[in-house]
């Protein structure tokens, strides 16, 4: 008996295809292995000029280490300490120390299939962190809660091009400051099985985070495996403070990578010159990178920075400016000169809402970041209002833009070249390739098809409700969250993590201040 086949209207077929095309695909993309050449605007002589200028700053001007332990550490290795806390670093000492920093890092995730590599041509995308406000699923700007942080961690888990759940993407304002790091870390671990970052808001907080990592992975595991990343910001110009240095020691002693990140506000805490600003930043980064090796020879460390320029009209930080792109290109060259992995910031913007300014600034930043050869690409989703808020709409769009950047930076694919050329002979003049077997087999990978960008005719756009990208993004986020499946923690480890949080919450006074003593 012949069974009649169902028929579909054109509209139904279009809707079915759209449903398939827009269905969430949450398999994480592997480490980005760059296939494009990097942009290097400086010649060898200019790279050496920056290098020598930075070493002269370290020797002649010195760097302030506002930390008695760090001062004693520097004295122990023969550094010239003057005026109690100003360290003048001999160039030979600095170069000898940074030689022992590993050029590559392998990160281990809770799900081993999500392990990633860093350094050389290997790069990863990491969401933004630190926003004191958010724009929620209704695009309302408000203070975030720990539940909101969980929402962002769930979204990060489901975004294929994001390789990490980071840590405090938004600041959970419903928790006292002294206890936040515990719940932030647990949220990173619970809602995603990707790698994550570790809080460095105080040395004690850093120790707590690392204790929790030991519960999750095993105490001996951290000694030989990178599982988290700490970030230590400098106080430019040329100052490292006690809080950051103490947190740095906590991470280095347990052999976990730390980002050594001068915080540049070009023209305010650096000279009003792109090249001179890079020379100062490079000196600051070298001083911290060298100190990691004083703490523990051979421990992993990452050349970091945060780049912004300052509006001389308002004093506000600016993103997406030409000078930031130039600095990224230059810093990439310096990091490669020292053969250390390096971190930069991605998709930055100062727009107050998710608008054209946000898109242009973010795109300008991202192109420079990708073409400069950055390895640890932080702040890759959600950043807006100079980092004051994380937008759910921008978060999911940024993550898709990262996937587009991922595809571009992989470079040209040649694996099916001969097969595709054979299709030219099959189709011949005047034909089309839509039904050809090669097209059917390769269309999904041949050309990136964005889910959130609308490329239909205006008539179709009207028929679909005339939605702008913010509306489409918020609908997509709601759909993702509705389909989210938690990557379950091992029951025993989950119970141990919760018990640790309870114990430390009893030990640390519940105050709105950093935990420096308990």
Short mmCIF file of C-alpha atoms in Angstrom, two decimals:
data_model
loop_
_atom_site.label_atom_id
_atom_site.label_comp_id
_atom_site.label_asym_id
_atom_site.label_seq_id
_atom_site.Cartn_x
_atom_site.Cartn_y
_atom_site.Cartn_z
CA UNK A 1 0.00 0.00 0.00
CA UNK A 2 1.25 3.45 -0.87
CA UNK A 3 1.20 5.88 2.02
CA UNK A 4 0.35 9.42 1.05
CA UNK A 5 3.12 11.85 1.95
CA UNK A 6 2.13 14.97 3.90
CA UNK A 7 2.24 18.26 2.09
CA UNK A 8 3.32 21.55 3.60
CA UNK A 9 2.49 25.05 2.69
CA UNK A 10 5.38 27.29 1.66
CA UNK A 11 4.88 29.19 4.89
CA UNK A 12 5.01 25.98 6.92
CA UNK A 13 8.15 24.88 5.15
CA UNK A 14 9.79 28.24 5.84
CA UNK A 15 8.80 28.08 9.49
CA UNK A 16 10.10 24.52 9.79
CA UNK A 17 13.41 25.51 8.22
CA UNK A 18 13.65 28.55 10.48
CA UNK A 19 12.99 26.38 13.54
CA UNK A 20 15.80 24.04 12.57
CA UNK A 21 18.15 26.90 11.70
CA UNK A 22 17.57 28.79 14.93
CA UNK A 23 17.53 25.77 17.25
CA UNK A 24 20.18 26.23 19.96
CA UNK A 25 23.46 24.48 19.28
CA UNK A 26 25.35 24.47 22.54
CA UNK A 27 28.35 22.30 21.72
CA UNK A 28 31.34 24.44 22.62
CA UNK A 29 33.73 25.32 19.84
CA UNK A 30 37.23 24.01 20.52
CA UNK A 31 40.19 26.29 21.14
CA UNK A 32 40.45 28.88 18.37
CA UNK A 33 43.59 28.08 16.39
CA UNK A 34 44.31 31.20 14.39
CA UNK A 35 44.94 30.74 10.69
CA UNK A 36 45.30 34.38 9.71
CA UNK A 37 48.50 36.42 9.92
CA UNK A 38 48.62 38.97 12.72
CA UNK A 39 48.88 42.71 12.15
CA UNK A 40 52.27 44.01 13.25
CA UNK A 41 52.60 47.78 12.67
CA UNK A 42 56.00 48.04 14.36
CA UNK A 43 59.19 46.95 12.65
CA UNK A 44 61.91 45.13 14.59
CA UNK A 45 63.69 48.37 15.44
CA UNK A 46 60.51 49.89 16.89
CA UNK A 47 59.75 46.77 18.95
CA UNK A 48 63.25 47.01 20.38
CA UNK A 49 62.75 50.73 21.05
CA UNK A 50 59.65 50.01 23.16
CA UNK A 51 61.47 47.17 24.90
CA UNK A 52 64.49 49.29 25.80
CA UNK A 53 62.29 52.20 26.92
CA UNK A 54 60.34 49.87 29.23
CA UNK A 55 63.53 48.45 30.74
CA UNK A 56 64.84 51.97 31.29
CA UNK A 57 61.63 52.84 33.15
CA UNK A 58 62.08 49.78 35.37
CA UNK A 59 65.71 50.64 36.10
CA UNK A 60 65.57 54.42 36.40
CA UNK A 61 62.02 55.26 37.55
CA UNK A 62 61.18 52.02 39.33
CA UNK A 63 57.87 50.44 40.29
CA UNK A 64 56.15 50.79 43.65
CA UNK A 65 55.16 47.51 45.30
CA UNK A 66 52.92 48.51 48.22
CA UNK A 67 53.36 45.23 50.02
CA UNK A 68 55.99 44.29 52.62
CA UNK A 69 56.08 40.65 51.57
CA UNK A 70 56.75 41.60 47.93
CA UNK A 71 59.50 43.98 49.05
CA UNK A 72 61.22 41.22 50.99
CA UNK A 73 60.83 38.89 48.01
CA UNK A 74 62.49 41.42 45.72
CA UNK A 75 65.31 42.01 48.17
CA UNK A 76 65.89 38.26 48.34
CA UNK A 77 66.55 38.09 44.58
CA UNK A 78 68.80 41.13 44.59
CA UNK A 79 66.52 43.92 43.38
CA UNK A 80 67.36 47.53 44.27
CA UNK A 81 64.71 48.71 46.76
CA UNK A 82 64.63 52.41 47.57
CA UNK A 83 62.33 54.61 49.67
CA UNK A 84 60.83 51.54 51.37
CA UNK A 85 58.61 50.36 48.51
CA UNK A 86 60.04 51.56 45.18
CA UNK A 87 61.74 48.70 43.38
CA UNK A 88 64.30 49.44 40.68
CA UNK A 89 64.62 46.36 38.50
CA UNK A 90 67.77 45.50 36.63
CA UNK A 91 66.97 44.59 33.04
CA UNK A 92 69.05 41.42 33.23
CA UNK A 93 67.11 40.24 36.29
CA UNK A 94 63.75 40.95 34.63
CA UNK A 95 64.61 39.10 31.43
CA UNK A 96 66.05 36.16 33.33
CA UNK A 97 62.88 35.84 35.41
CA UNK A 98 60.34 36.01 32.59
CA UNK A 99 62.20 33.30 30.64
CA UNK A 100 60.70 30.70 32.96
CA UNK A 101 57.05 31.64 32.21
CA UNK A 102 55.44 28.85 30.13
CA UNK A 103 54.61 29.94 26.59
CA UNK A 104 51.54 27.67 26.45
CA UNK A 105 48.84 26.81 29.00
CA UNK A 106 46.36 23.94 28.87
CA UNK A 107 43.21 24.58 30.90
CA UNK A 108 41.23 21.70 32.33
CA UNK A 109 37.44 21.99 32.60
CA UNK A 110 34.96 19.96 34.64
CA UNK A 111 33.93 18.42 31.32
CA UNK A 112 37.22 17.23 29.74
CA UNK A 113 35.79 17.75 26.26
CA UNK A 114 35.85 21.49 27.07
CA UNK A 115 39.53 21.71 27.91
CA UNK A 116 41.22 24.54 26.01
CA UNK A 117 44.73 25.71 25.12
CA UNK A 118 46.27 29.15 25.40
CA UNK A 119 49.34 30.74 23.86
CA UNK A 120 50.93 30.88 20.42
CA UNK A 121 48.13 30.59 17.85
CA UNK A 122 45.62 29.36 20.46
CA UNK A 123 42.92 31.72 21.75
CA UNK A 124 39.75 31.59 23.85
CA UNK A 125 36.75 33.90 24.35
CA UNK A 126 35.72 34.78 27.92
CA UNK A 127 32.60 36.82 28.90
CA UNK A 128 32.76 40.23 30.54
CA UNK A 129 32.93 40.53 34.33
CA UNK A 130 32.46 43.08 37.07
CA UNK A 131 29.29 44.89 36.02
CA UNK A 132 27.51 46.57 38.98
CA UNK A 133 24.31 46.84 36.90
CA UNK A 134 22.58 44.77 34.26
CA UNK A 135 19.95 45.09 31.57
CA UNK A 136 17.60 42.17 32.10
CA UNK A 137 15.25 40.13 29.91
CA UNK A 138 12.93 43.14 29.77
CA UNK A 139 15.88 45.43 28.99
CA UNK A 140 15.47 47.17 32.36
CA UNK A 141 18.65 48.56 33.90
CA UNK A 142 18.87 47.47 37.53
CA UNK A 143 21.09 46.02 40.23
CA UNK A 144 21.84 42.31 39.78
CA UNK A 145 21.27 39.42 42.20
CA UNK A 146 22.97 36.06 42.59
CA UNK A 147 20.08 34.57 40.57
CA UNK A 148 20.89 37.00 37.75
CA UNK A 149 24.52 35.91 37.87
CA UNK A 150 23.29 32.34 37.49
CA UNK A 151 21.33 33.41 34.42
CA UNK A 152 24.48 34.75 32.80
CA UNK A 153 26.44 31.63 33.72
CA UNK A 154 23.72 29.51 32.11
CA UNK A 155 23.87 31.62 28.95
CA UNK A 156 27.66 31.40 28.89
CA UNK A 157 27.35 27.62 29.19
CA UNK A 158 25.09 27.53 26.12
CA UNK A 159 27.09 29.88 23.89
CA UNK A 160 29.33 27.78 21.60
CA UNK A 161 31.98 30.47 21.08
CA UNK A 162 32.39 31.26 24.78
CA UNK A 163 35.01 29.03 26.36
CA UNK A 164 34.50 30.07 29.98
CA UNK A 165 31.79 31.00 32.46
CA UNK A 166 34.15 33.68 33.88
CA UNK A 167 33.18 34.64 37.47
CA UNK A 168 31.20 37.73 38.53
CA UNK A 169 29.79 38.67 35.15
CA UNK A 170 27.49 40.86 37.21
CA UNK A 171 27.95 41.77 40.85
CA UNK A 172 25.36 40.01 43.08
CA UNK A 173 24.15 42.98 45.13
CA UNK A 174 21.84 40.86 47.30
CA UNK A 175 24.84 39.24 49.05
CA UNK A 176 27.15 40.91 51.54
CA UNK A 177 30.51 41.79 50.02
CA UNK A 178 32.51 39.57 52.38
CA UNK A 179 30.67 36.42 51.24
CA UNK A 180 30.13 37.15 47.56
CA UNK A 181 33.26 35.40 46.29
CA UNK A 182 32.05 32.08 47.69
CA UNK A 183 28.68 32.18 45.94
CA UNK A 184 30.13 33.62 42.72
CA UNK A 185 32.59 30.74 42.51
CA UNK A 186 29.91 28.16 43.24
CA UNK A 187 27.66 29.65 40.55
CA UNK A 188 30.53 29.45 38.02
CA UNK A 189 31.05 25.80 38.90
CA UNK A 190 27.41 24.76 39.18
CA UNK A 191 25.80 26.28 36.11
CA UNK A 192 28.54 25.43 33.61
CA UNK A 193 31.16 22.75 33.13
CA UNK A 194 33.48 25.04 31.17
CA UNK A 195 36.59 26.64 32.67
CA UNK A 196 36.04 29.66 34.93
CA UNK A 197 37.87 32.54 36.57
CA UNK A 198 38.79 32.91 40.24
CA UNK A 199 38.06 35.94 42.40
CA UNK A 200 41.08 38.00 43.46
CA UNK A 201 39.26 40.66 45.49
CA UNK A 202 41.50 39.88 48.46
CA UNK A 203 44.26 37.35 49.23
CA UNK A 204 41.91 35.49 51.60
CA UNK A 205 39.19 35.41 48.96
CA UNK A 206 41.68 34.02 46.46
CA UNK A 207 42.60 31.26 48.91
CA UNK A 208 38.93 30.39 49.36
CA UNK A 209 38.45 30.14 45.60
CA UNK A 210 41.44 27.85 45.26
CA UNK A 211 40.19 25.70 48.14
CA UNK A 212 36.92 25.29 46.25
CA UNK A 213 38.84 24.39 43.11
CA UNK A 214 40.62 21.68 45.08
CA UNK A 215 37.27 20.30 46.20
CA UNK A 216 36.05 20.24 42.59
CA UNK A 217 39.16 18.81 40.95
CA UNK A 218 41.18 17.25 43.78
CA UNK A 219 44.00 18.73 45.85
CA UNK A 220 46.90 17.25 43.91
CA UNK A 221 45.31 18.09 40.56
CA UNK A 222 45.96 21.84 40.83
CA UNK A 223 49.67 21.29 41.31
CA UNK A 224 50.03 20.12 37.71
CA UNK A 225 46.88 21.39 35.95
CA UNK A 226 45.51 24.88 35.26
CA UNK A 227 41.81 25.00 36.18
CA UNK A 228 41.10 28.67 36.86
CA UNK A 229 42.54 32.14 36.20
CA UNK A 230 43.15 35.04 38.56
CA UNK A 231 43.33 38.66 37.46
CA UNK A 232 45.56 41.21 39.17
CA UNK A 233 45.17 44.83 38.08
CA UNK A 234 47.94 47.34 38.48
CA UNK A 235 47.41 50.91 39.66
CA UNK A 236 48.89 52.77 36.73
CA UNK A 237 51.22 54.52 36.65
CA UNK A 238 53.76 52.06 38.02
CA UNK A 239 52.10 50.82 41.23
CA UNK A 240 51.09 47.33 42.40
CA UNK A 241 49.11 47.20 45.63
CA UNK A 242 48.97 44.77 48.53
CA UNK A 243 45.57 43.28 47.73
CA UNK A 244 46.49 42.34 44.18
CA UNK A 245 49.96 41.11 45.10
CA UNK A 246 48.60 38.92 47.89
CA UNK A 247 46.05 37.39 45.52
CA UNK A 248 48.80 36.90 42.94
CA UNK A 249 50.86 34.97 45.47
CA UNK A 250 47.87 32.76 46.31
CA UNK A 251 47.41 31.75 42.67
CA UNK A 252 51.10 31.38 41.83
CA UNK A 253 51.81 29.23 44.89
CA UNK A 254 49.16 26.77 43.71
CA UNK A 255 50.47 26.91 40.15
CA UNK A 256 47.37 28.58 38.72
CA UNK A 257 47.63 31.20 35.94
CA UNK A 258 47.30 34.88 36.78
CA UNK A 259 46.70 37.82 34.46
CA UNK A 260 49.18 40.63 35.15
CA UNK A 261 47.04 43.55 34.03
CA UNK A 262 48.03 47.23 34.06
CA UNK A 263 44.89 49.38 33.90
CA UNK A 264 45.40 51.99 31.18
CA UNK A 265 43.39 55.18 30.89
CA UNK A 266 45.35 56.73 28.05
CA UNK A 267 46.15 60.38 28.72
CA UNK A 268 45.14 60.16 32.40
CA UNK A 269 47.43 57.54 33.92
CA UNK A 270 49.74 57.24 30.92
CA UNK A 271 51.38 59.85 28.70
CA UNK A 272 49.13 61.30 26.00
CA UNK A 273 51.01 59.30 23.38
CA UNK A 274 50.17 55.86 22.04
CA UNK A 275 53.77 54.65 21.79
CA UNK A 276 54.82 56.07 25.17
CA UNK A 277 51.68 54.65 26.81
CA UNK A 278 52.62 51.19 25.52
CA UNK A 279 56.18 51.61 26.82
CA UNK A 280 54.84 52.37 30.31
CA UNK A 281 52.25 49.58 30.20
CA UNK A 282 54.91 47.15 29.02
CA UNK A 283 57.16 48.11 31.95
CA UNK A 284 54.28 47.57 34.39
CA UNK A 285 53.39 44.19 32.89
CA UNK A 286 57.02 43.04 32.88
CA UNK A 287 57.43 43.95 36.54
CA UNK A 288 54.41 41.83 37.54
CA UNK A 289 55.29 38.95 35.21
CA UNK A 290 58.76 38.89 36.72
CA UNK A 291 57.33 38.89 40.25
CA UNK A 292 55.24 35.78 39.49
CA UNK A 293 58.50 33.95 38.90
CA UNK A 294 59.98 35.28 42.13
CA UNK A 295 56.98 33.72 43.89
CA UNK A 296 57.27 30.40 42.06
CA UNK A 297 59.63 29.70 39.21
CA UNK A 298 57.86 28.20 36.21
CA UNK A 299 54.30 29.02 37.29
CA UNK A 300 52.00 30.09 34.44
CA UNK A 301 51.36 33.80 33.96
CA UNK A 302 49.68 35.89 31.28
CA UNK A 303 50.66 39.34 29.99
CA UNK A 304 47.48 41.32 30.66
CA UNK A 305 46.09 44.81 30.40
CA UNK A 306 42.91 46.82 30.20
CA UNK A 307 42.98 49.54 27.54
CA UNK A 308 40.95 52.71 27.38
CA UNK A 309 41.54 56.28 26.34
CA UNK A 310 40.14 59.26 28.23
CA UNK A 311 37.94 61.98 26.80
CA UNK A 312 39.62 65.28 27.50
CA UNK A 313 36.16 66.88 27.35
CA UNK A 314 34.52 64.85 30.13
CA UNK A 315 37.22 62.67 31.67
CA UNK A 316 35.16 59.57 30.79
CA UNK A 317 36.87 56.43 29.46
CA UNK A 318 36.36 55.76 25.75
CA UNK A 319 36.25 52.45 23.88
CA UNK A 320 36.60 51.57 20.23
CA UNK A 321 39.01 54.41 19.48
CA UNK A 322 41.76 54.04 16.85
CA UNK A 323 44.49 54.34 19.47
CA UNK A 324 43.16 51.35 21.42
CA UNK A 325 43.40 49.25 18.27
CA UNK A 326 46.96 50.45 17.67
CA UNK A 327 47.90 49.64 21.26
CA UNK A 328 46.48 46.12 20.88
CA UNK A 329 48.59 45.57 17.77
CA UNK A 330 51.70 46.85 19.54
CA UNK A 331 51.17 44.90 22.76
CA UNK A 332 50.66 41.72 20.77
CA UNK A 333 54.09 42.25 19.26
CA UNK A 334 55.65 42.84 22.67
CA UNK A 335 54.07 39.72 24.20
CA UNK A 336 55.32 37.62 21.30
CA UNK A 337 58.78 39.10 21.78
CA UNK A 338 58.75 37.73 25.35
CA UNK A 339 57.06 34.47 24.28
CA UNK A 340 54.28 34.68 26.88
CA UNK A 341 50.50 34.35 26.40
CA UNK A 342 48.61 37.61 26.50
CA UNK A 343 45.18 38.88 27.37
CA UNK A 344 43.18 41.78 26.05
CA UNK A 345 39.58 43.03 26.25
CA UNK A 346 37.00 42.47 23.54
CA UNK A 347 33.72 44.01 22.34
CA UNK A 348 34.00 47.09 24.56
CA UNK A 349 31.77 50.13 24.28
CA UNK A 350 30.53 53.18 26.11
CA UNK A 351 26.96 53.20 24.80
CA UNK A 352 24.24 53.39 27.43
CA UNK A 353 21.90 51.07 25.53
CA UNK A 354 22.29 48.34 22.94
CA UNK A 355 22.33 50.65 19.93
CA UNK A 356 24.40 51.45 16.85
CA UNK A 357 27.14 53.05 18.97
CA UNK A 358 27.46 49.83 20.96
CA UNK A 359 27.75 47.83 17.76
CA UNK A 360 30.29 50.08 16.06
CA UNK A 361 32.53 50.41 19.13
CA UNK A 362 32.43 46.68 19.80
CA UNK A 363 33.17 45.77 16.18
CA UNK A 364 36.09 48.20 16.04
CA UNK A 365 37.56 46.67 19.19
CA UNK A 366 37.01 43.07 18.14
CA UNK A 367 38.65 43.34 14.75
CA UNK A 368 41.81 44.74 16.32
CA UNK A 369 41.77 42.08 19.04
CA UNK A 370 41.48 39.25 16.53
CA UNK A 371 44.08 40.64 14.17
CA UNK A 372 46.53 41.41 16.98
CA UNK A 373 46.80 37.75 17.96
CA UNK A 374 45.42 37.94 21.51
CA UNK A 375 45.16 34.65 23.42
CA UNK A 376 42.93 35.28 26.45
CA UNK A 377 40.14 37.37 24.94
CA UNK A 378 38.24 38.68 27.95
CA UNK A 379 35.09 40.84 28.12
CA UNK A 380 33.81 39.07 25.01
CA UNK A 381 30.09 39.24 25.78
CA UNK A 382 27.71 41.74 27.36
CA UNK A 383 29.92 44.79 27.95
CA UNK A 384 28.21 48.18 27.67
CA UNK A 385 28.25 51.60 29.33
CA UNK A 386 32.04 51.38 29.84
CA UNK A 387 31.51 48.17 31.81
CA UNK A 388 28.91 49.60 34.18
CA UNK A 389 26.26 47.18 32.99
CA UNK A 390 26.02 43.80 31.29
CA UNK A 391 23.16 43.54 28.82
CA UNK A 392 21.49 40.18 28.27
CA UNK A 393 20.58 41.21 24.72
CA UNK A 394 24.13 42.28 23.93
CA UNK A 395 25.51 39.20 25.71
CA UNK A 396 23.88 36.74 23.31
CA UNK A 397 24.58 38.88 20.24
CA UNK A 398 28.21 39.36 21.25
CA UNK A 399 28.55 35.61 21.69
CA UNK A 400 27.32 35.10 18.14
CA UNK A 401 29.70 37.79 16.88
CA UNK A 402 32.50 35.88 18.63
CA UNK A 403 31.45 32.80 16.64
CA UNK A 404 31.69 34.88 13.46
CA UNK A 405 35.12 36.15 14.51
CA UNK A 406 36.13 32.58 15.33
CA UNK A 407 35.20 31.44 11.83
CA UNK A 408 37.06 34.34 10.17
CA UNK A 409 40.20 33.99 12.28
CA UNK A 410 40.48 30.27 11.55
CA UNK A 411 41.44 31.36 8.06
CA UNK A 412 40.71 29.87 4.67
CA UNK A 413 39.52 26.25 4.54
CA UNK A 414 41.12 24.20 1.78
CA UNK A 415 40.03 20.70 2.72
CA UNK A 416 37.22 20.52 0.13
CA UNK A 417 38.82 22.66 -2.59
CA UNK A 418 39.10 19.93 -5.22
CA UNK A 419 35.62 18.60 -4.47
CA UNK A 420 34.14 22.11 -4.77
CA UNK A 421 35.98 22.71 -8.07
CA UNK A 422 34.46 19.49 -9.40
CA UNK A 423 31.04 21.03 -8.76
CA UNK A 424 31.93 23.82 -11.22
CA UNK A 425 32.29 21.20 -13.94
CA UNK A 426 29.04 19.53 -12.92
CA UNK A 427 26.97 22.72 -12.92
CA UNK A 428 28.55 24.49 -15.89
CA UNK A 429 27.53 27.88 -17.33
CA UNK A 430 24.14 29.26 -16.37
CA UNK A 431 23.33 26.65 -13.75
CA UNK A 432 23.04 26.89 -9.98
CA UNK A 433 24.61 25.06 -7.07
CA UNK A 434 21.66 24.95 -4.64
CA UNK A 435 20.81 21.31 -5.28
CA UNK A 436 24.33 20.04 -5.91
CA UNK A 437 25.53 17.31 -3.51
CA UNK A 438 28.57 19.36 -2.51
CA UNK A 439 26.35 22.29 -1.53
CA UNK A 440 23.96 20.05 0.38
CA UNK A 441 26.85 18.47 2.26
CA UNK A 442 28.74 21.70 3.02
CA UNK A 443 26.34 24.65 3.17
CA UNK A 444 26.28 24.78 6.98
CA UNK A 445 30.03 25.15 7.26
CA UNK A 446 30.71 26.97 3.98
CA UNK A 447 29.13 30.28 4.97
CA UNK A 448 28.31 31.47 8.46
CA UNK A 449 24.56 32.04 8.88
CA UNK A 450 23.82 34.31 11.87
CA UNK A 451 20.80 33.39 13.96
CA UNK A 452 20.25 36.87 15.37
CA UNK A 453 20.96 39.10 12.37
CA UNK A 454 17.99 39.55 10.00
CA UNK A 455 18.88 39.26 6.31
CA UNK A 456 15.39 38.63 4.95
CA UNK A 457 13.53 40.93 2.60
CA UNK A 458 11.77 43.87 4.22
CA UNK A 459 8.43 42.24 3.39
CA UNK A 460 9.44 39.14 5.31
CA UNK A 461 10.78 41.32 8.14
CA UNK A 462 7.37 43.04 8.37
CA UNK A 463 5.61 39.66 8.31
CA UNK A 464 7.81 38.44 11.18
CA UNK A 465 6.85 41.38 13.37
CA UNK A 466 9.39 44.10 12.41
CA UNK A 467 11.66 43.10 15.28
CA UNK A 468 14.97 44.82 15.84
CA UNK A 469 18.04 42.90 16.96
CA UNK A 470 17.43 43.67 20.63
CA UNK A 471 13.98 42.09 20.48
CA UNK A 472 15.29 39.05 18.64
CA UNK A 473 18.18 38.71 21.11
CA UNK A 474 15.93 38.83 24.17
CA UNK A 475 13.58 36.24 22.66
CA UNK A 476 16.59 34.05 21.90
CA UNK A 477 17.87 34.41 25.47
CA UNK A 478 14.49 33.41 26.89
CA UNK A 479 14.44 30.38 24.62
CA UNK A 480 17.94 29.36 25.66
CA UNK A 481 17.11 29.66 29.34
CA UNK A 482 13.92 27.62 28.86
CA UNK A 483 15.96 24.84 27.24
CA UNK A 484 18.93 25.02 29.60
CA UNK A 485 19.96 21.72 31.18
CA UNK A 486 22.26 21.95 34.17
CA UNK A 487 25.51 19.99 33.85
CA UNK A 488 25.11 18.19 37.16
CA UNK A 489 27.90 18.32 39.69
CA UNK A 490 29.03 15.11 41.34
CA UNK A 491 26.74 14.80 44.39
CA UNK A 492 29.56 14.33 46.90
CA UNK A 493 31.53 17.27 45.51
CA UNK A 494 28.44 19.45 45.46
CA UNK A 495 27.76 18.66 49.10
CA UNK A 496 31.38 19.38 50.02
CA UNK A 497 31.33 22.71 48.18
CA UNK A 498 28.12 23.73 49.94
CA UNK A 499 29.56 22.71 53.31
CA UNK A 500 32.69 24.74 52.62
CA UNK A 501 30.57 27.81 51.76
CA UNK A 502 28.57 27.38 54.96
CA UNK A 503 31.72 27.02 57.04
CA UNK A 504 33.45 30.07 55.54
CA UNK A 505 30.25 32.11 55.82
CA UNK A 506 30.27 31.43 59.56
CA UNK A 507 33.96 32.26 59.86
CA UNK A 508 33.91 35.48 57.82
CA UNK A 509 31.93 38.34 59.40
CA UNK A 510 28.95 39.25 57.21
CA UNK A 511 29.97 42.80 56.39
CA UNK A 512 30.00 44.92 53.26
CA UNK A 513 33.77 44.96 53.08
CA UNK A 514 36.46 42.75 51.62
CA UNK A 515 37.65 39.80 53.66
CA UNK A 516 41.27 40.62 54.50
CA UNK A 517 41.56 38.89 57.88
CA UNK A 518 39.43 35.76 58.10
#
